[in-house]
Coordinates of C-alpha atoms in Angstrom, one line a residue:
Chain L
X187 CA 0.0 0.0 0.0
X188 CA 1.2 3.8 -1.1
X189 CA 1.1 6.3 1.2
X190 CA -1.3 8.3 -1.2
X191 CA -3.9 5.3 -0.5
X192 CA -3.2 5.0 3.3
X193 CA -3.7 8.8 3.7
X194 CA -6.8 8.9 1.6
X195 CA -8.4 5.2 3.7
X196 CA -7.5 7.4 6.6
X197 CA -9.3 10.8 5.9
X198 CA -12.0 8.5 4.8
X199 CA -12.8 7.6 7.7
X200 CA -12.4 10.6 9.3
X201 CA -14.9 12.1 7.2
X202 CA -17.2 9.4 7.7
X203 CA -17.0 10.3 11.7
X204 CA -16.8 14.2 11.1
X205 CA -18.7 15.2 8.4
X206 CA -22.5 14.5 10.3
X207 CA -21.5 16.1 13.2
X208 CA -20.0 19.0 11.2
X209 CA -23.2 19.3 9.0
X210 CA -25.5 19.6 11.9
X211 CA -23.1 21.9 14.0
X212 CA -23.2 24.3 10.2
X213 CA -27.1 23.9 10.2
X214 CA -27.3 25.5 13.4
X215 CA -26.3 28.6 12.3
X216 CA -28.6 28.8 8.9
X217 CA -30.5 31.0 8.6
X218 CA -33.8 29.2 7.2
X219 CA -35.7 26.7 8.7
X220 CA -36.1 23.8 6.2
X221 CA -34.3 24.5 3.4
X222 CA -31.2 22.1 2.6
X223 CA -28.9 25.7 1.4
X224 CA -26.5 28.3 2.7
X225 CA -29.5 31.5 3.4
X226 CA -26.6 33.3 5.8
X227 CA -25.6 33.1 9.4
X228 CA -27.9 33.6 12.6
X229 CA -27.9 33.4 16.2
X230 CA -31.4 33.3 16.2
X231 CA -31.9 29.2 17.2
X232 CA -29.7 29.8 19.9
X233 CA -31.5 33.0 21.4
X234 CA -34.8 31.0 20.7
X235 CA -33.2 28.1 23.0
X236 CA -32.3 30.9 25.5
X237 CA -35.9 32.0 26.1
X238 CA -37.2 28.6 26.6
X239 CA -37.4 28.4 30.5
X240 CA -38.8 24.9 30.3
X241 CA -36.0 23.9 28.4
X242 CA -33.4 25.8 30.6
X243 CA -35.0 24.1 33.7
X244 CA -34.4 20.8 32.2
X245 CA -30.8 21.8 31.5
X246 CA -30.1 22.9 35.0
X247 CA -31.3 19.7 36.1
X248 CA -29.2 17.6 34.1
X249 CA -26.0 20.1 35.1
X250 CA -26.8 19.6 39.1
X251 CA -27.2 15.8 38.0
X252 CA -24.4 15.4 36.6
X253 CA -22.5 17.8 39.2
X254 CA -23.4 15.6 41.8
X255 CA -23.3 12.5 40.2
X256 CA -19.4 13.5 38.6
X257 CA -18.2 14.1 42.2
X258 CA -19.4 11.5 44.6
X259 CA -18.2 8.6 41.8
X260 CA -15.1 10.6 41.5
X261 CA -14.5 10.0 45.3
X262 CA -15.8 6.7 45.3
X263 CA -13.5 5.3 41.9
X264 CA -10.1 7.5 43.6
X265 CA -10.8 5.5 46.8
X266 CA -11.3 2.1 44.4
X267 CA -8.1 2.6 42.5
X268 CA -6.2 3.3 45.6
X269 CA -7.1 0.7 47.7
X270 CA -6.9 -1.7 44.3
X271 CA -3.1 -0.3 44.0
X272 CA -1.9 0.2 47.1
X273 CA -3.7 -3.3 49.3
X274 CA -3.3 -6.7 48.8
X275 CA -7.0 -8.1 50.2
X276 CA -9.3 -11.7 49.6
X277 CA -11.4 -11.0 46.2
X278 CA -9.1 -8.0 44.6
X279 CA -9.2 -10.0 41.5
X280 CA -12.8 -10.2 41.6
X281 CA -12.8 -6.8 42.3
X282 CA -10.8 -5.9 39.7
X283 CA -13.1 -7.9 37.2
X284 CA -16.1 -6.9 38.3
X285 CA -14.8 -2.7 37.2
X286 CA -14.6 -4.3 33.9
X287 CA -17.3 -6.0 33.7
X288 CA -19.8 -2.6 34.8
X289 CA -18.0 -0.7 31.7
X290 CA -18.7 -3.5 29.0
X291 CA -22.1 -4.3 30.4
X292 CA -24.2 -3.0 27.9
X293 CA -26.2 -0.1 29.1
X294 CA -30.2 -1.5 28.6
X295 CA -29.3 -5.0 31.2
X296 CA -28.2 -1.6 33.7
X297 CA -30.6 0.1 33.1
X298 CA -34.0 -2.4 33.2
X299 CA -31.8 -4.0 36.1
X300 CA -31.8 -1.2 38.3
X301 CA -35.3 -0.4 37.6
X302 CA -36.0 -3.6 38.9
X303 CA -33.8 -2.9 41.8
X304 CA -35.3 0.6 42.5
X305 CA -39.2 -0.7 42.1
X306 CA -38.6 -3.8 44.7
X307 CA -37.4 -1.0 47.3
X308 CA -40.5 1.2 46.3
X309 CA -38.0 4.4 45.4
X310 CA -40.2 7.0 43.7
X311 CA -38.2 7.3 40.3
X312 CA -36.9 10.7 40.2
X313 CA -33.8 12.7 41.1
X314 CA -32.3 10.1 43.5
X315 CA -32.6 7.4 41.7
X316 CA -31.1 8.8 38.4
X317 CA -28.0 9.7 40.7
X318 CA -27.7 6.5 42.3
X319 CA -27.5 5.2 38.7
X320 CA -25.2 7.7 36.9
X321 CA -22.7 7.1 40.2
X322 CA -22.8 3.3 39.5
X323 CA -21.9 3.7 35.9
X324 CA -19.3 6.5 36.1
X325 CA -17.6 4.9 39.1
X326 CA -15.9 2.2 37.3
X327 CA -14.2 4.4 34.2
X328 CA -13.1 7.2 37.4
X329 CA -11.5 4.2 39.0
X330 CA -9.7 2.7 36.2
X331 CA -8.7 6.0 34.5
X332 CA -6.8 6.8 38.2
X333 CA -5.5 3.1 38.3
X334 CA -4.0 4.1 34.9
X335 CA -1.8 7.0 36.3
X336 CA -1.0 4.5 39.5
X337 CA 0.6 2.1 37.3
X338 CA 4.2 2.6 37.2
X339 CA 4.4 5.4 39.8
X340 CA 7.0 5.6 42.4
X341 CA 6.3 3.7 45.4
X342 CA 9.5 4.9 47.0
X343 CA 7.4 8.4 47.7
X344 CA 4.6 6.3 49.8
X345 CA 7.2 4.4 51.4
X346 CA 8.8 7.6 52.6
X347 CA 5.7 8.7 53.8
X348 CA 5.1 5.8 55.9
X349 CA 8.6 5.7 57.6
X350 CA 8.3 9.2 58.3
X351 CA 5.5 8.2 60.5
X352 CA 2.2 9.1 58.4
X353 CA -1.0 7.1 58.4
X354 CA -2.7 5.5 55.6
X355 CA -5.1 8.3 55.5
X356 CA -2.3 11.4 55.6
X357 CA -0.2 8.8 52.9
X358 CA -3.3 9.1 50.5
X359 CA -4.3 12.9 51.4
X360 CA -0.8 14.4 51.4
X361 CA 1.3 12.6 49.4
X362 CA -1.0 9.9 46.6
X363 CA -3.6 12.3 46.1
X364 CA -1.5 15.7 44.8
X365 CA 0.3 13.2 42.5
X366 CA -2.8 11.5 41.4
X367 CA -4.8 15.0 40.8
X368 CA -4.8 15.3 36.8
X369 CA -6.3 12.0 36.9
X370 CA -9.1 12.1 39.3
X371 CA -9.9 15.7 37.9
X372 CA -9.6 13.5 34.0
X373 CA -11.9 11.5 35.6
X374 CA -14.7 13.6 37.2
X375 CA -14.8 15.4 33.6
X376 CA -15.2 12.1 31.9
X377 CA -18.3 10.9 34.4
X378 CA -19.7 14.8 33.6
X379 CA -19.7 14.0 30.2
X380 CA -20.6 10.4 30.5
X381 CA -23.9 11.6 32.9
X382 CA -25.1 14.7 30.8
X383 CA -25.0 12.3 27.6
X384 CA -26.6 8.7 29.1
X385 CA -30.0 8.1 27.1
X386 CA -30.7 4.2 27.7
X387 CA -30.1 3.7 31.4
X388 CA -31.8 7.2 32.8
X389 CA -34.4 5.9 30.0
X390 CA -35.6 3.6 32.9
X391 CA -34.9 5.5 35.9
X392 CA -36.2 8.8 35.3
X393 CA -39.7 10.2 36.8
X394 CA -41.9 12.9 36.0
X395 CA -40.6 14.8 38.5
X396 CA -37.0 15.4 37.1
X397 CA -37.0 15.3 33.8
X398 CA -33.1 15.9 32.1
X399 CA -31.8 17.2 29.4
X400 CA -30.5 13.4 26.7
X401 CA -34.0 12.4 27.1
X402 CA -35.6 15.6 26.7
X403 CA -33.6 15.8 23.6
X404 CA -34.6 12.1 22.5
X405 CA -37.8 13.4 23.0
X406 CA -37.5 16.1 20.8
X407 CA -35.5 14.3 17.9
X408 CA -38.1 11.6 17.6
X409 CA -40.4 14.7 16.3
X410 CA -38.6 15.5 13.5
X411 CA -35.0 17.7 12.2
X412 CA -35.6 21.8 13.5
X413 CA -33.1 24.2 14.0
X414 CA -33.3 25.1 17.3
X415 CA -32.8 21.0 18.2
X416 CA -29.4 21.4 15.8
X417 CA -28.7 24.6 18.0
X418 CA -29.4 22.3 21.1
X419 CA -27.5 19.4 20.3
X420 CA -24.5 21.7 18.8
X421 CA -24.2 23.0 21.9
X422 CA -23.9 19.4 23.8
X423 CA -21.2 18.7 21.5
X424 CA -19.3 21.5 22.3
X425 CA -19.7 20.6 26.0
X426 CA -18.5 17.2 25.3
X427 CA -15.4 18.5 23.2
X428 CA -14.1 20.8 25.6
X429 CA -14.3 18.0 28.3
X430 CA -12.6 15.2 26.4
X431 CA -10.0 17.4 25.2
X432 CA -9.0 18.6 28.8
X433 CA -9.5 15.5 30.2
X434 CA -7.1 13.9 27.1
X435 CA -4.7 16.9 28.2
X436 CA -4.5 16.2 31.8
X437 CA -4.2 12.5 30.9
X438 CA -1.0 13.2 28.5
X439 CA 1.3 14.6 30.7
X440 CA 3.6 11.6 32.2
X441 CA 3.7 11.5 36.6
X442 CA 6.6 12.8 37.8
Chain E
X548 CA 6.1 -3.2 47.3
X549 CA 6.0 -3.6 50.4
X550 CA 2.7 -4.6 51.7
X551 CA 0.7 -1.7 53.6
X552 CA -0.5 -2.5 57.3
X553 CA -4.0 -4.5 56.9
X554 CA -5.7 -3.6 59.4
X555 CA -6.1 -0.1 58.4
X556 CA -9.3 2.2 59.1
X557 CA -8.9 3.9 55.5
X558 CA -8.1 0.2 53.9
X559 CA -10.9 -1.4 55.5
X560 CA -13.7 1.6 55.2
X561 CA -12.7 1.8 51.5
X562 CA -13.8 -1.8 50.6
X563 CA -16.2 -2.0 52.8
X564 CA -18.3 1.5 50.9
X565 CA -17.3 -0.3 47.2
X566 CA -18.1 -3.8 48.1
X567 CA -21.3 -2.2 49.2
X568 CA -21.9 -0.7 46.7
X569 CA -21.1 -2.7 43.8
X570 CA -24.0 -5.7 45.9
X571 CA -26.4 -3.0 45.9
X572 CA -26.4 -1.8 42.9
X573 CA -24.9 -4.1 40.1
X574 CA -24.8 -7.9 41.9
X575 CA -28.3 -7.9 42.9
X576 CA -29.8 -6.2 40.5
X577 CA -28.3 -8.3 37.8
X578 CA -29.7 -11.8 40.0
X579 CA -33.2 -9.7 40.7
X580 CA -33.1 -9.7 36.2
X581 CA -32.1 -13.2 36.6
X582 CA -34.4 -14.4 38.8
X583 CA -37.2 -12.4 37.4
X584 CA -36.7 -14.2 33.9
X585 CA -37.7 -17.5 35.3
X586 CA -41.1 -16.0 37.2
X587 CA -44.8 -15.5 36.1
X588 CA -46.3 -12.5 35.3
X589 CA -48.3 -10.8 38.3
X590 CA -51.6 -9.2 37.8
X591 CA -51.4 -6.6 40.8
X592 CA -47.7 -6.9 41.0
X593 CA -44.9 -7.0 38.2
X594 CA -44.3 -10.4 39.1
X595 CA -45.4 -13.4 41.3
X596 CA -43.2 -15.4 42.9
X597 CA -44.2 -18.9 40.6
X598 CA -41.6 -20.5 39.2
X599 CA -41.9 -20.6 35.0
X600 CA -40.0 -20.8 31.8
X601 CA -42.5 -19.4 29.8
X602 CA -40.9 -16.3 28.9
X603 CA -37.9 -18.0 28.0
X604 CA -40.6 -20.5 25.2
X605 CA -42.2 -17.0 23.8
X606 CA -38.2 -16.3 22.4
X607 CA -39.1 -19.2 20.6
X608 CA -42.9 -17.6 19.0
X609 CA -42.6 -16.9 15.6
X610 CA -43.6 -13.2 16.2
X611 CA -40.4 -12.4 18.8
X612 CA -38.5 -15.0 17.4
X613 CA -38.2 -13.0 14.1
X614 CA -37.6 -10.0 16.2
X615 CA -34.9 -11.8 18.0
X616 CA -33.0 -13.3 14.8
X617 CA -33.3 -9.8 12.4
X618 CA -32.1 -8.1 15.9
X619 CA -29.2 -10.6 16.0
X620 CA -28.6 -10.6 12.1
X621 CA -28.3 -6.5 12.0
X622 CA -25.4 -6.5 15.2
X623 CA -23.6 -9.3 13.1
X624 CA -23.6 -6.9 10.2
X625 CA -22.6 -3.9 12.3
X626 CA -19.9 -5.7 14.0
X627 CA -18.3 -7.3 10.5
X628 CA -18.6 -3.5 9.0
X629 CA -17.2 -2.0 11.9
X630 CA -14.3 -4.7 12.1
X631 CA -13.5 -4.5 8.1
X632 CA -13.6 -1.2 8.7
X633 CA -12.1 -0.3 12.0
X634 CA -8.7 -2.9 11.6
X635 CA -7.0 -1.3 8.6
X636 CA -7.8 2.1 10.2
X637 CA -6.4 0.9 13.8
X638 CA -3.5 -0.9 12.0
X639 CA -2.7 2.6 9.9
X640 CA -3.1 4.6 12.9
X641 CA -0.4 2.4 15.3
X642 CA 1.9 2.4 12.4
X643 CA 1.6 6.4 12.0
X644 CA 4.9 8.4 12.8
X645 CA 5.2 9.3 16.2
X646 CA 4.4 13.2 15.7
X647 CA 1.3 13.0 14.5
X648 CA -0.1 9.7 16.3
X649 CA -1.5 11.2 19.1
X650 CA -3.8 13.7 17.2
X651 CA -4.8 11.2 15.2
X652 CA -6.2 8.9 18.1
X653 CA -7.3 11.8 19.5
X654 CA -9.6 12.0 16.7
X655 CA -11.1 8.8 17.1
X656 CA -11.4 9.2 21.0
X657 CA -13.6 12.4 20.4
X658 CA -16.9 10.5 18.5
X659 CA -16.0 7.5 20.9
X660 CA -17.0 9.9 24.0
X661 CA -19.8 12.0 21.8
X662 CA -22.9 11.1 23.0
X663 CA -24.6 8.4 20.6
X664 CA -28.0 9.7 20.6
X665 CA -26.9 13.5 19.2
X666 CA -24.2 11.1 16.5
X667 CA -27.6 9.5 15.5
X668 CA -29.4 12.6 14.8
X669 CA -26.9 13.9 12.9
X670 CA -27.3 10.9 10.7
X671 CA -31.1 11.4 10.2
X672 CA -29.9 15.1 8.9
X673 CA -27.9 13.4 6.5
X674 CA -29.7 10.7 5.0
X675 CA -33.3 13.0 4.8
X676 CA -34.9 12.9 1.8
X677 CA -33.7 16.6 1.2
X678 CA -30.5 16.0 3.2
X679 CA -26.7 16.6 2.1
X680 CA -26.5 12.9 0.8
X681 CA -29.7 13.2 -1.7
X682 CA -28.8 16.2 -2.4
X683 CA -25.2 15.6 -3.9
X684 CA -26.3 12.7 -5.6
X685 CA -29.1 14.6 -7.1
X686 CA -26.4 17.4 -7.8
X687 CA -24.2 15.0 -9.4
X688 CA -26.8 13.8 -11.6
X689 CA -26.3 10.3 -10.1
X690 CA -30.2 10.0 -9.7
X691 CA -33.1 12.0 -11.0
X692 CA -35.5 12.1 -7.4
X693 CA -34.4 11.6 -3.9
X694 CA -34.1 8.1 -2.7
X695 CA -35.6 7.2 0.4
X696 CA -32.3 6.7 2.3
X697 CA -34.2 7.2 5.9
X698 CA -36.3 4.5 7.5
X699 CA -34.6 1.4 6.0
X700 CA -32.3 -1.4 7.3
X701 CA -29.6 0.5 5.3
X702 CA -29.6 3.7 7.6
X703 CA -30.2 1.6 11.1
X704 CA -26.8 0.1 9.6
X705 CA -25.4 3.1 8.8
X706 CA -26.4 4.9 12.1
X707 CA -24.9 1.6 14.5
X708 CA -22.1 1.6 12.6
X709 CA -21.3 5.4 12.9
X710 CA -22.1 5.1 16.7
X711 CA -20.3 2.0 17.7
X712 CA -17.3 2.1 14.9
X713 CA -14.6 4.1 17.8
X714 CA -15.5 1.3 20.0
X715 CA -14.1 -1.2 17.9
X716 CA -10.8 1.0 17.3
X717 CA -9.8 1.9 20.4
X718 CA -9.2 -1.9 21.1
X719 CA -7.8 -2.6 18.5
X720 CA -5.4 0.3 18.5
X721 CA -4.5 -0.7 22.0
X722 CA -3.3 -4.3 21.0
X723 CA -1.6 -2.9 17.7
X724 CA 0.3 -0.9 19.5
X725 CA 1.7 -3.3 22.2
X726 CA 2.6 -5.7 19.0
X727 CA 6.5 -6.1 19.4
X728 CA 7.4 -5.0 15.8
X729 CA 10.6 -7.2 16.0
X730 CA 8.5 -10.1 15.5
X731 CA 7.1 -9.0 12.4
X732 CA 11.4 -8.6 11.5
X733 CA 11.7 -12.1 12.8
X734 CA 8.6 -13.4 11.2
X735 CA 9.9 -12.0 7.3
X736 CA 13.5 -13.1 8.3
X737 CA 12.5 -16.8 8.7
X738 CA 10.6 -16.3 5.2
X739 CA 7.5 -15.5 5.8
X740 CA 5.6 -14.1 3.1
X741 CA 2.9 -11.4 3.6
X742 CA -0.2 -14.2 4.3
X743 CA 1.8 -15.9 6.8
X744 CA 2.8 -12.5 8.4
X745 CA -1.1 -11.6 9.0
X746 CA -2.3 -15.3 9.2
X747 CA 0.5 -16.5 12.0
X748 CA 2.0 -13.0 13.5
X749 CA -0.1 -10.1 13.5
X750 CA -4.2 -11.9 13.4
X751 CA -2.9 -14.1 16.4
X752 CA -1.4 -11.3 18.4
X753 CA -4.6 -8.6 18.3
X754 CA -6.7 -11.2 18.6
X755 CA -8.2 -10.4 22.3
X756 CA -8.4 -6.7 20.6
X757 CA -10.8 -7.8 18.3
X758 CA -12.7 -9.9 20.9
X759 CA -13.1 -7.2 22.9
X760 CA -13.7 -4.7 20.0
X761 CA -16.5 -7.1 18.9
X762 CA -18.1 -6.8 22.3
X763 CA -18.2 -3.6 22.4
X764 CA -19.9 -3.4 19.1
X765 CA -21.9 -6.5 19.4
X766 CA -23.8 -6.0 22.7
X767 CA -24.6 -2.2 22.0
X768 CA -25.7 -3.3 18.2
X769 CA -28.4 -5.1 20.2
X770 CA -29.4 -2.4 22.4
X771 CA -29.5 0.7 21.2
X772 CA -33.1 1.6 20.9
X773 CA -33.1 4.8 19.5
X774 CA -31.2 4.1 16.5
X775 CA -33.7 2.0 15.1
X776 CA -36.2 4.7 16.5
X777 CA -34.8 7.5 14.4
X778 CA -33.6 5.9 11.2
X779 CA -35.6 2.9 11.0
X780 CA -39.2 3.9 11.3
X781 CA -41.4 1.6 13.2
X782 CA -40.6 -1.9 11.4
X783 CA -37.2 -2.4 12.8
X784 CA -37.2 -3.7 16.3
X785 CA -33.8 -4.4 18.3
X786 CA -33.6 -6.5 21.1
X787 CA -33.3 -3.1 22.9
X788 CA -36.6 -2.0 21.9
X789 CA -38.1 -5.3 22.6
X790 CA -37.0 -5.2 26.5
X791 CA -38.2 -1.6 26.1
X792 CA -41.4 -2.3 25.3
X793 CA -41.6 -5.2 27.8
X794 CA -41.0 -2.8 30.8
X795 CA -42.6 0.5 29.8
X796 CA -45.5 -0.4 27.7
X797 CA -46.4 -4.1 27.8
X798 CA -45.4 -4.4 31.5
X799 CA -44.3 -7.9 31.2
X800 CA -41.4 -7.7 33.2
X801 CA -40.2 -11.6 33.0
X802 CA -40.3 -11.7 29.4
X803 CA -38.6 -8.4 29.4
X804 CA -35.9 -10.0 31.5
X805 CA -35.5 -13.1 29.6
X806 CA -34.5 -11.1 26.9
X807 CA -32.2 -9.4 29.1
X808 CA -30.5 -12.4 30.3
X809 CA -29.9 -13.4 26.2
X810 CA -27.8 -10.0 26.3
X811 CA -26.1 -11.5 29.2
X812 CA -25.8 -14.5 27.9
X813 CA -24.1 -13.1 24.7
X814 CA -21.7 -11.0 26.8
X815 CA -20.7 -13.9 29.3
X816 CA -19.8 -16.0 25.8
X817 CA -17.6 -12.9 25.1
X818 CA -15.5 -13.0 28.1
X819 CA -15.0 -16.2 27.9
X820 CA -13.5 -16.1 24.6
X821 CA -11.2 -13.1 25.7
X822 CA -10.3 -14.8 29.2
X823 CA -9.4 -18.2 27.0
X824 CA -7.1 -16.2 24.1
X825 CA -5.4 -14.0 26.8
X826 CA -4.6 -17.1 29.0
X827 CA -3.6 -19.4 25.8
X828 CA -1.2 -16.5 24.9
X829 CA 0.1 -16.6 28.5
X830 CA 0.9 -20.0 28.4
X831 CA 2.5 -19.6 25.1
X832 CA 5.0 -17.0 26.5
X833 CA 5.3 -18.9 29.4
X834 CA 6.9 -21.8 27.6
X835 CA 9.5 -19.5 25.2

């Protein structure tokens, strides 16, 4: 194979992944409503989006969601990957199995499961039980992204820590955690982004009561192609981009 | 290492909250799915606590079991595109020059973190019958009228494909770029041609990528509701949209479960495959 070919198999493919995402991002800025052409740039589907206060509630909702959500599985994976890296105990390998096992699980057996789990313990569906769900599946990806940046780190430092008399708990708050930093924050962004953009587990746990903002948008697609939904999702993307880029970012730079 | 003190109040609290935790919510739910396959429908409650294997016969009625096959058919069609697709691409990538490697996965780890739902829609903008790909066609005098791209098998092809096609890269980047490139020296040195290079070097050393790549294609093919939802009209059913409909609409939760339990069946048939190759491969380094 020529490099001409290689290139062009590669920009393919790229094109393939980019170009829907591009068209739709273009589209929200056009300035007609159904036609297919250029009619000139607007703001206008954005401002409409702006003065939708239904709309903005269901935002706000999914942002404390996914605040919340982001930060307690953030605690709850550092705490995982620490233990898994630093503590030899009965059933690590199970442990260790079972993290996997959560990520490649696909998304409905969660989802219908823990509707299951949340109707036997008569939980109202709503806001609690949404965030009991988004911790569960962001947990595993905080923990293994932080177990990532434990691998091949200097134990020397933790071993210094502990002859200079520190407990476990002032080892892991003074001297693993600063290290370990770029990774849980890596982390918390990825669960953010993972939580505002989960459709088929919330799909089963959601009530009336809290409605958020991937299914409102499901709901809205279903309906049909409009400009202020390209505006809408345009705007998720952006979110998403500027999330998995810092999170790449903080991920690149090698522990010292 | 040396090992820390066990008897630690951080240690001890730590496992305690995510063995907890992981019972609560992903053990017992999954054996509640489980055990909620093999029960009988309840009239005031979901279920009734009467043992049955009903729901697992109606997989077998002609109605669901067509359903279940076309469901299984279109994430065996996903996961060979994405695969044909996806292996030269990882391949080109892990072979790229150091420089530019990292922007170039970077590219591929952007759509594999872009929420699937918003990917899909964009596909529906596409394939419209006045969207951008009627619309060149039509421009290039390729076809007189627009076709009706939308609301076929095609486009719920097209749209798992474009969803689940990072997730079957990524993997396969990963192995491809662990591969020891002196074997591939050794490999040619000893005379092997370009066949027996893929055949007996490269196919047997990313083969746990492309188990796990399938998985992650494979199980989601099956799932993902909406895709169907938005590109295939109302005549294309997944599995997903079958256990959908069981626990939202129809209210049959054991059937909706037994359906469930196929997924997990499919997933546990994975693992097994991965766990088998990786510890195969282990033995085989073991004994060089």
């Amino acid at each position: 194979m020529n490099r001409w070919l290689k290139g062009s198999y590669l920009g393919l493919v790229y094109l393939f992944f980019y170009l829907p995402i591009g068209v739709l991002a273009v589209f929200s800025f056009n300035d007609s409503k159904y036609r297919l052409t250029w009619q000139g740039f607007t703001w206008r589907w954005y401002e409409s989006l702006l003065a939708n206060e239904e709309l903005l509630q269901v935002a706000l909702n999914s942002v404390l969601l996914a605040l919340v959500s982001a930060t307690l599985a953030t605690l709850l994976g550092t705490l995982t990957a620490v233990t898994l890296y630093r503590y030899r105990f009965f059933g690590k390998k199970l442990l260790f199995g079972l993290l996997y096992v959560v990520i490649l699980s696909p998304d409905i057996v969660m989802g219908i499961s823990l509707l299951i789990l949340f109707v036997s313990l008569q939980l109202p569906l709503g806001f609690w039980t949404l965030l009991l769900a988004h911790i569960t599946f962001c947990l595993p990806f905080v923990a293994v992204t932080v177990y990532g940046r434990l691998s091949g780190f200097d134990d020397t430092l933790t071993e210094a820590a502990r002859d200079l008399g520190a407990s476990e708990w002032v080892t892991f708050r003074r001297v693993l955690l600063p290290l370990l930093m770029p990774a849980v924050i890596a982390g918390w962004l990825l669960s953010f982004t993972l939580s505002m953009d989960d459709v088929i587990i919330s799909y089963f746990v959601t009530g009336p009561t809290f409605e958020i903002l991937p299914l409102k948008i499901y709901s809205m697609v279903r309906i049909g192609v409009k400009p202020e939904v390209n505006a809408l999702c345009t705007l998720m993307l952006g979110i998403t981009l500027i999330m998995v880029l810092a999170a790449h970012f903080l991920l690149r730079e090698q522990p010292t | 290492m040396r090992p820390a003190p066990r008897g630690s109040l951080f240690r001890n609290a730590t496992l305690a909250v995510i063995w907890l935790w992981l019972l609560v919510f992903v053990l017992a739910p999954t054996a509640m799915v489980a055990v909620a396959s093999l029960l009988e429908r309840g009239t005031d409650q979901f279920v009734t606590a009467a043992f049955s294997l009903e729901s697992f016969a109606r997989l077998f009625d002609p109605l669901y079991f067509q359903v279940f096959w076309n469901s299984i058919y279109l994430a065996g069609v996903t996961t060979g595109l994405c695969l044909l697709a996806g292996y030269p691409f990882a391949w080109l990538i892990a072979r790229a020059p150091g420089r530019i490697r990292p922007l170039l996965l970077l590219l591929v780890i952007v759509p594999f973190w872009t929420s699937s739902l918003i990917r899909t829609y964009a596909m529906v903008i596409i394939l419209k019958a006045n969207g951008l790909l009627n619309g060149l066609l039509l421009w290039f005098g390729a076809i007189d009228q627009p076709l009706m791209l939308l609301y076929t098998e095609a486009a719920v092809i097209a749209g798992l494909v474009y969803s689940l096609l990072p997730f079957m890269i990524l993997p396969l980047y990963a192995a491809m770029e662990r591969l020891d490139l002196r074997l591939l020296e050794a490999a040619r040195d000893l005379g092997a041609g370009r066949t027996a290079l893929f055949l007996r070097v490269v196919f047997p050393l990313t083969l746990p990528g492309m188990i796990a790549g399938c998985m992650l294609v494979f199980l989601p093919a099956l799932g993902l509701f909406y895709i169907p939802d938005l590109l295939g009209g109302a005549k294309i059913l997944l599995l997903g949209n079958l256990i959908k409909d069981q626990f939202l609409a129809a209210r049959d939760w054991p059937f909706g479960s037994a359906v469930s339990v196929v997924l997990l069946l499919f997933m546990a048939l994975f693992l097994l495959a991965l766990v088998y190759v990786r510890r195969r491969r282990a033995d085989a380094e073991a004994a060089l």
